[in-house]
Coordinates of N, CA and C in Angstrom, one line a residue:
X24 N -17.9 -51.3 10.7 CA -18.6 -50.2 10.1 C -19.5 -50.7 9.0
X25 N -20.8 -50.3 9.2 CA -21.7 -50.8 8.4 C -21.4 -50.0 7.1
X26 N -21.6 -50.2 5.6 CA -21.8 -50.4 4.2 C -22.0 -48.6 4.0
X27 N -23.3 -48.6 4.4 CA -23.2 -46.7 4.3 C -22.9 -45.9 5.2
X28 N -22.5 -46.2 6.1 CA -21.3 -45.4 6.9 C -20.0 -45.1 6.2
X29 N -19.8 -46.5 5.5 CA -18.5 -46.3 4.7 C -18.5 -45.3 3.2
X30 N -20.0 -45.9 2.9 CA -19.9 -44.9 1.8 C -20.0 -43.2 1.7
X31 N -20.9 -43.2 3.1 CA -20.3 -41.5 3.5 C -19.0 -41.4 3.7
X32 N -18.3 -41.9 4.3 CA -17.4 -41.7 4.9 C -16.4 -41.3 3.1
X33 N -16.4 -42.3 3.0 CA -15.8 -42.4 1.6 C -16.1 -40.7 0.6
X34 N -17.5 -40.8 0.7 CA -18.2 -39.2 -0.3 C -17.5 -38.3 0.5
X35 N -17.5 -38.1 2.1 CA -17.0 -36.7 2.3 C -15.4 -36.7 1.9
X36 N -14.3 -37.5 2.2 CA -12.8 -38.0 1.9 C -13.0 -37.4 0.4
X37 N -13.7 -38.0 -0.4 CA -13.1 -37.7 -1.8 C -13.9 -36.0 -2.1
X38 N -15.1 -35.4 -1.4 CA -15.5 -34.2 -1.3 C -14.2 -32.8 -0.8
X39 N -13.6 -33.6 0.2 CA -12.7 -33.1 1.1 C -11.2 -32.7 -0.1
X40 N -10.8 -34.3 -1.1 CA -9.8 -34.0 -1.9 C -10.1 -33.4 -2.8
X41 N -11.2 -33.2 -3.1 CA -11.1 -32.5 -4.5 C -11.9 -30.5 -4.4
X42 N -11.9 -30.1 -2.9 CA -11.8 -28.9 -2.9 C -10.6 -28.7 -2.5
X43 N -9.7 -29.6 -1.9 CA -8.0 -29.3 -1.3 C -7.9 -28.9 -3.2
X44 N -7.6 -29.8 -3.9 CA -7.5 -30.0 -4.8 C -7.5 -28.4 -5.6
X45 N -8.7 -28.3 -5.7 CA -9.3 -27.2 -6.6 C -8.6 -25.7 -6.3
X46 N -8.7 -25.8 -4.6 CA -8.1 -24.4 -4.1 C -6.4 -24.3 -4.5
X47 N -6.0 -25.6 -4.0 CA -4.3 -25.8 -4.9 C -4.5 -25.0 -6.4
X48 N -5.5 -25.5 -6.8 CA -5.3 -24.9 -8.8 C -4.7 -23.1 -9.0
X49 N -6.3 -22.8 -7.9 CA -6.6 -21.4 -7.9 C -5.8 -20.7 -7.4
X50 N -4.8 -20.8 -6.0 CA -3.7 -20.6 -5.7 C -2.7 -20.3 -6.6
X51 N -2.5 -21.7 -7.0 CA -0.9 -21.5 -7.7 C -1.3 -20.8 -9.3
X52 N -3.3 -20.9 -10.0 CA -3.3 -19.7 -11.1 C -3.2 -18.3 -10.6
X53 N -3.8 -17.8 -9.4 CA -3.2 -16.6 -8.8 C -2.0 -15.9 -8.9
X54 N -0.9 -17.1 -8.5 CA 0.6 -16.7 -8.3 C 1.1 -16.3 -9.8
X55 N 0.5 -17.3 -10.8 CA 1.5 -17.2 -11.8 C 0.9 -16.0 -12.6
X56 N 0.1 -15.0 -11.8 CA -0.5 -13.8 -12.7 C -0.2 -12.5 -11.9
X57 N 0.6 -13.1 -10.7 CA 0.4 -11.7 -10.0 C 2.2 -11.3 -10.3
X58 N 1.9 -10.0 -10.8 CA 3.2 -9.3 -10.8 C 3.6 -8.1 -10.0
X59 N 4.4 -8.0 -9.4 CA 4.7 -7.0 -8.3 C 5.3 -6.0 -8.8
X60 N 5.7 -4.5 -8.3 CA 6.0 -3.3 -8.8 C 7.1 -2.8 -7.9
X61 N 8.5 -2.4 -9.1 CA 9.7 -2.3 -8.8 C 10.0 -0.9 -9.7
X62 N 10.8 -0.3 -8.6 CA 11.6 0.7 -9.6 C 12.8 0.4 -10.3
X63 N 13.6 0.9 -11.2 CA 14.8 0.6 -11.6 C 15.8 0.6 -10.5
X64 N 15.7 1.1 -9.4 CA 17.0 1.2 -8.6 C 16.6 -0.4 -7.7
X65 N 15.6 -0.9 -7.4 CA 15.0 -2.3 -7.1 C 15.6 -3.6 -7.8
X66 N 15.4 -3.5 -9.4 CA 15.8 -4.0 -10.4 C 17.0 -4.4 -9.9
X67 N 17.8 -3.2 -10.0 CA 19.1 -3.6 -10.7 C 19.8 -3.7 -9.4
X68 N 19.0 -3.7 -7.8 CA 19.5 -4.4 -6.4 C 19.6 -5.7 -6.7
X69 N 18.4 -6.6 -7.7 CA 18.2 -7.8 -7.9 C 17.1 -8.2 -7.2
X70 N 16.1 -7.0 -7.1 CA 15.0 -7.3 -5.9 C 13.9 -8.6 -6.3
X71 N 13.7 -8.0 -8.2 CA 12.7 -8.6 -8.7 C 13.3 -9.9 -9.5
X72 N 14.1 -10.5 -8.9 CA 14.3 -11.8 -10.0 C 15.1 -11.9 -10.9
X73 N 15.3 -12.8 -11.3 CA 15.9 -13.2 -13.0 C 15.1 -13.1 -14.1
X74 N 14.1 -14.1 -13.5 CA 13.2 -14.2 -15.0 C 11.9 -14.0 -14.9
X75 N 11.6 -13.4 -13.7 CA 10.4 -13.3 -13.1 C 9.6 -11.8 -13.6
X76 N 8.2 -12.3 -13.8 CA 7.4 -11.5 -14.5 C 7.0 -10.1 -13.8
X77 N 6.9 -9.2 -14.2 CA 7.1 -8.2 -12.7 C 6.5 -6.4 -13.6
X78 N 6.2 -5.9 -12.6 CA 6.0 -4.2 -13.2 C 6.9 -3.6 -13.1
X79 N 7.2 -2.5 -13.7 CA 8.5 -1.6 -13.5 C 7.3 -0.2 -13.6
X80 N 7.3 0.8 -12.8 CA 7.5 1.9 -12.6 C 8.4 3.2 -12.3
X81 N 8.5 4.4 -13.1 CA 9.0 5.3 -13.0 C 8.6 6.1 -13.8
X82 N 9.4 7.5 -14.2 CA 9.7 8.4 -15.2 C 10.2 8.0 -16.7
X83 N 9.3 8.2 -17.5 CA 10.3 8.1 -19.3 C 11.7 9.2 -18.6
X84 N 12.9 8.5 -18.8 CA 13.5 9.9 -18.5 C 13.6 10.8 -20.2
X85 N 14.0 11.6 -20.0 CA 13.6 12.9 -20.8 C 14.7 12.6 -22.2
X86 N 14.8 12.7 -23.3 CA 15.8 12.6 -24.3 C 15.9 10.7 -24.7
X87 N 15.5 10.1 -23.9 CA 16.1 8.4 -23.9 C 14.9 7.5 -25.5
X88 N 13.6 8.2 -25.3 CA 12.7 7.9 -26.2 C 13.5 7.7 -27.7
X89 N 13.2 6.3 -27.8 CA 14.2 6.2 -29.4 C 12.8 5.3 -30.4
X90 N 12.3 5.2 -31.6 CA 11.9 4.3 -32.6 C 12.4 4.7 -33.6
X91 N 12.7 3.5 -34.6 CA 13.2 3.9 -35.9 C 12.0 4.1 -36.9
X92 N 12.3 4.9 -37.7 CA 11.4 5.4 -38.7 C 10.8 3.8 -39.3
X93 N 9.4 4.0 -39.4 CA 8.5 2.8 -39.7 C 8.4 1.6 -39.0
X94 N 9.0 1.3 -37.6 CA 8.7 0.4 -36.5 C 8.4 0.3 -35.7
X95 N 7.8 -0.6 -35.5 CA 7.1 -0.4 -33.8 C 8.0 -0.9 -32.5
X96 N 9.2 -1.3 -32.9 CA 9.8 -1.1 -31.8 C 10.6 0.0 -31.3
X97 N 9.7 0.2 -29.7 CA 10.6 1.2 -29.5 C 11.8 1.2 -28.1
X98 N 12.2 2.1 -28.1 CA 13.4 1.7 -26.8 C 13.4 3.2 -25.7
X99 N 13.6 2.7 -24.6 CA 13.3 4.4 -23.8 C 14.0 3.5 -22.7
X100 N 14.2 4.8 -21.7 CA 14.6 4.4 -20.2 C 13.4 5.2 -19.5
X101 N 13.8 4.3 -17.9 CA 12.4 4.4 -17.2 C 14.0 4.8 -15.7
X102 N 13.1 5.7 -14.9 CA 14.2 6.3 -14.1 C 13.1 6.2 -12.9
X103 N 14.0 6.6 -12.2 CA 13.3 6.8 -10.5 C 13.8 8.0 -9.6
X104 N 14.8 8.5 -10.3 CA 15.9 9.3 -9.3 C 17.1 8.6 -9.2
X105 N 17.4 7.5 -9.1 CA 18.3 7.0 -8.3 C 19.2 6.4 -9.5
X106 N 18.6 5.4 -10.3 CA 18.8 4.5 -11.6 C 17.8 4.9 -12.5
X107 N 18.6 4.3 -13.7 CA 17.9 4.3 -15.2 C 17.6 2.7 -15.9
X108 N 16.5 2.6 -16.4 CA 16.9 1.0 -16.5 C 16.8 0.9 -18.3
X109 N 17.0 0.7 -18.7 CA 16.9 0.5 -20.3 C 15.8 -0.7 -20.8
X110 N 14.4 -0.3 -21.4 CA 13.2 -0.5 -21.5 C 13.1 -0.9 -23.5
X111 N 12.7 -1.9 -23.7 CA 12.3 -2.6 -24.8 C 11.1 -3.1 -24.8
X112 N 10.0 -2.2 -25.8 CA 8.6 -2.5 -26.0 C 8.4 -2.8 -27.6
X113 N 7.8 -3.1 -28.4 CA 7.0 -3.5 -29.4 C 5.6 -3.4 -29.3
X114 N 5.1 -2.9 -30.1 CA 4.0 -2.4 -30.1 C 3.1 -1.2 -30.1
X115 N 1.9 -0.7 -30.0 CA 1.6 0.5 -29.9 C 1.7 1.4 -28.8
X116 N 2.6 2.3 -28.7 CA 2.1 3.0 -27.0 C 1.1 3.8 -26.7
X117 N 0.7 4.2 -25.6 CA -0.4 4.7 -25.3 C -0.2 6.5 -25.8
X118 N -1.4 6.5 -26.5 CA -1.3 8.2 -26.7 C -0.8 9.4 -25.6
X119 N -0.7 9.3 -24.4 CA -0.7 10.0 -23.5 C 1.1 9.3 -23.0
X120 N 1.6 8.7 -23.6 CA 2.9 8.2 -23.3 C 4.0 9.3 -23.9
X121 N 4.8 9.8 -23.2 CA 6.0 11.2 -23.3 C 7.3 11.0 -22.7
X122 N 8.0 11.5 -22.6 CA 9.3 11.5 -22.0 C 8.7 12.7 -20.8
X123 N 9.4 12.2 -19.6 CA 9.0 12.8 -18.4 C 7.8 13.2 -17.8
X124 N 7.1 11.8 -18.4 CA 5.5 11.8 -17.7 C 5.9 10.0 -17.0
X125 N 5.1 9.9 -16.1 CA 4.8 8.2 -15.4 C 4.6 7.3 -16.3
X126 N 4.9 6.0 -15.9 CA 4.2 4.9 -16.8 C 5.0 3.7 -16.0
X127 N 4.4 2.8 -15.9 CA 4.3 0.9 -15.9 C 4.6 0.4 -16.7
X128 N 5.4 -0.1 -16.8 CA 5.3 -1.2 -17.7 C 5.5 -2.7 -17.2
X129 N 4.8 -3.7 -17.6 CA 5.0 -4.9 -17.0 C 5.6 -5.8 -18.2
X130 N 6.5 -6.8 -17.8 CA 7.4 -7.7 -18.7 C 8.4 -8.2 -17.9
X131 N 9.5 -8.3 -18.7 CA 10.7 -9.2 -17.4 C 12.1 -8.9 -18.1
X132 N 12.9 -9.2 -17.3 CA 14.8 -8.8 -17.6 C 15.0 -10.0 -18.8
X133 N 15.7 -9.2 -20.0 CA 16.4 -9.9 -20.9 C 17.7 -9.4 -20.9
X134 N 18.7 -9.6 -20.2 CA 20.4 -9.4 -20.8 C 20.5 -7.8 -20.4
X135 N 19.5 -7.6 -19.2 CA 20.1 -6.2 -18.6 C 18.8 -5.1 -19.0
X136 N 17.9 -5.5 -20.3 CA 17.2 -5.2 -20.9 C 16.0 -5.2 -20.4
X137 N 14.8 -4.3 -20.1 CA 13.5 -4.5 -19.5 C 12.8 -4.2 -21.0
X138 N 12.0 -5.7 -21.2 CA 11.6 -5.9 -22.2 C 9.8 -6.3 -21.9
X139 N 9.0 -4.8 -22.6 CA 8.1 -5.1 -22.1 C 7.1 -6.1 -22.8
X140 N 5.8 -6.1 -22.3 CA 4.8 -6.8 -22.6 C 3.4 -5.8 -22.9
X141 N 3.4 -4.6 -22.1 CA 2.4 -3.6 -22.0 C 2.9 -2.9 -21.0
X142 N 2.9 -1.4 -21.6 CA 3.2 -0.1 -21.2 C 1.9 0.6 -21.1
X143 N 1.8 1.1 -19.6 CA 0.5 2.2 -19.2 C 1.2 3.6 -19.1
X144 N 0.6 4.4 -19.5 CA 1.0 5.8 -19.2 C -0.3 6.4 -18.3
X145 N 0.3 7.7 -17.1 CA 0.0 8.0 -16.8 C -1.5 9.0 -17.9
X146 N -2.4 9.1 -17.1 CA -3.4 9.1 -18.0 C -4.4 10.8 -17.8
X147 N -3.5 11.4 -17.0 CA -3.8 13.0 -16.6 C -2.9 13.5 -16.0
X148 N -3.0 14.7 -15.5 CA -1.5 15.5 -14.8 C -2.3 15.1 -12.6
X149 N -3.2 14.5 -12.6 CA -3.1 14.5 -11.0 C -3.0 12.9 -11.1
X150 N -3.2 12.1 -12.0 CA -3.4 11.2 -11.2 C -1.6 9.8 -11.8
X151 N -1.3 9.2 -10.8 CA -0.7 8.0 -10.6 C -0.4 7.1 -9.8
X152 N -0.6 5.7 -10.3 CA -0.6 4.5 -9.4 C -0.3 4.7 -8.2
X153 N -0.9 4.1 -7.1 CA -0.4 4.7 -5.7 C 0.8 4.0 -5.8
X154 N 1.1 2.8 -6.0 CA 2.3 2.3 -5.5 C 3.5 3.2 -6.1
X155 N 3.5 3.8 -7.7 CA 4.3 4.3 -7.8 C 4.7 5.5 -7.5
X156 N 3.5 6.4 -7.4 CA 3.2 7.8 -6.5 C 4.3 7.3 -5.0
X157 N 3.8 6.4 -4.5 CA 4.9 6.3 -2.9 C 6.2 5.7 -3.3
X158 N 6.8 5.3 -4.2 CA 7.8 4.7 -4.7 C 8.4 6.1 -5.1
X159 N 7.9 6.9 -6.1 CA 8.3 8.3 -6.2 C 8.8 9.4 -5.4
X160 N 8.0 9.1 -4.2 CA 7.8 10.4 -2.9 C 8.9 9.9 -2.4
X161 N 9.3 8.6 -1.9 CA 10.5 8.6 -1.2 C 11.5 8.8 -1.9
X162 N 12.2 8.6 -3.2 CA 13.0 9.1 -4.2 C 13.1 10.3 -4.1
X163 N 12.1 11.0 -4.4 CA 12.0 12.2 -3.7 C 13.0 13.3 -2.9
X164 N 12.1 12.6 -1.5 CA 12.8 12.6 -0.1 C 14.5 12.4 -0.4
X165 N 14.5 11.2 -0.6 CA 15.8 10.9 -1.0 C 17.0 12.3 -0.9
X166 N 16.5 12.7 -2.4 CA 16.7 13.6 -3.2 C 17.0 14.8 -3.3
X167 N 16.2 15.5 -1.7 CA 15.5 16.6 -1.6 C 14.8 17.2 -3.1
X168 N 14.1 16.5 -3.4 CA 13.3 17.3 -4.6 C 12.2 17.5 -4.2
X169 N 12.2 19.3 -4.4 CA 10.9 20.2 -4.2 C 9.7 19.5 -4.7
X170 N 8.8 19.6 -4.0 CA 7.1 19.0 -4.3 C 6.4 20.0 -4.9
X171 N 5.8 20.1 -5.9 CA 4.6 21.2 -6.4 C 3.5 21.1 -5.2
X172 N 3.1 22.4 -5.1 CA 1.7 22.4 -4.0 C 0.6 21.8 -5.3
X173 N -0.5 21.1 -4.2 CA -1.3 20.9 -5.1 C -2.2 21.7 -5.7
X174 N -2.4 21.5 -7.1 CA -3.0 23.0 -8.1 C -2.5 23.7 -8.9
X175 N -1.1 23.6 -8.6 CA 0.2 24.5 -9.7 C 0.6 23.0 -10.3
X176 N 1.2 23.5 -11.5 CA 1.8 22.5 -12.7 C 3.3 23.1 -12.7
X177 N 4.1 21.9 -13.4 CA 5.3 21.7 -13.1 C 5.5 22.3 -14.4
X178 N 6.5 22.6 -14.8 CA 7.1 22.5 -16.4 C 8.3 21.9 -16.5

């Protein structure tokens, strides 16, 4: 093999490792950002992990909303129908955040504890996350719990 054959040969080998390379990076920064969406009855099957970073979706359930006068931490349960999971946030919540309205929250299990990172609240009376909207509907079903037609409001 003549001198620049080899040196091509050589340029494309190291062109070749260092896009293997690069895509490995991108990959495994991907993984370590993507968090997947669980309800409390999921949770506490063991679906989402030990320590693993994750969404939680459901209901504030109604009465569970707790902060102590002058803190920002606050404590609530997050329900689905089925389970309740007991939810630890710090920080500001969103204006539109209530007891028995939707919300997300993403973070991970501490000691039985869903300890969040950032809480979304549902953000109008039509609209929520599809995933939790279909996580909801079969709970539901479950359930038999009556569906509002669309256009009337629930109280």
């Amino acid at each position: 093999m003549n001198p620049q054959r080899r040196r091509r040969l050589l340029l494309v080998l190291v062109l070749v490792l260092a896009s293997g390379l690069a895509t490995a990076l991108v990959a495994m920064a991907l993984q370590r950002n993507v968090a997947y969406l669980y309800t409390p009855a999921e949770v506490l099957r063991g679906e989402a992990g030990e320590r693993a970073r994750f969404r939680l979706g459901g209901m504030v359930e109604k009465g569970s909303f707790e902060r102590p006068a002058g803190s920002m931490e606050a404590s609530f349960r997050v329900t689905d129908g089925d389970a309740q999971l007991p939810v630890r946030y710090t920080g500001i919540l969103p204006d539109l955040f209530r007891e028995g309205q939707a919300v997300v929250a993403t973070g991970r299990m501490e000691g039985g504890v869903f300890v969040a990172e950032n809480v979304l609240a549902k953000h109008d009376e039509t609209y929520m996350p599809k995933e939790v909207a279909d996580k909801m509907g079969v709970a539901h079903q479950k359930h038999e719990v009556p569906v509002p037609a669309p256009g009337t409001e629930q109280q």
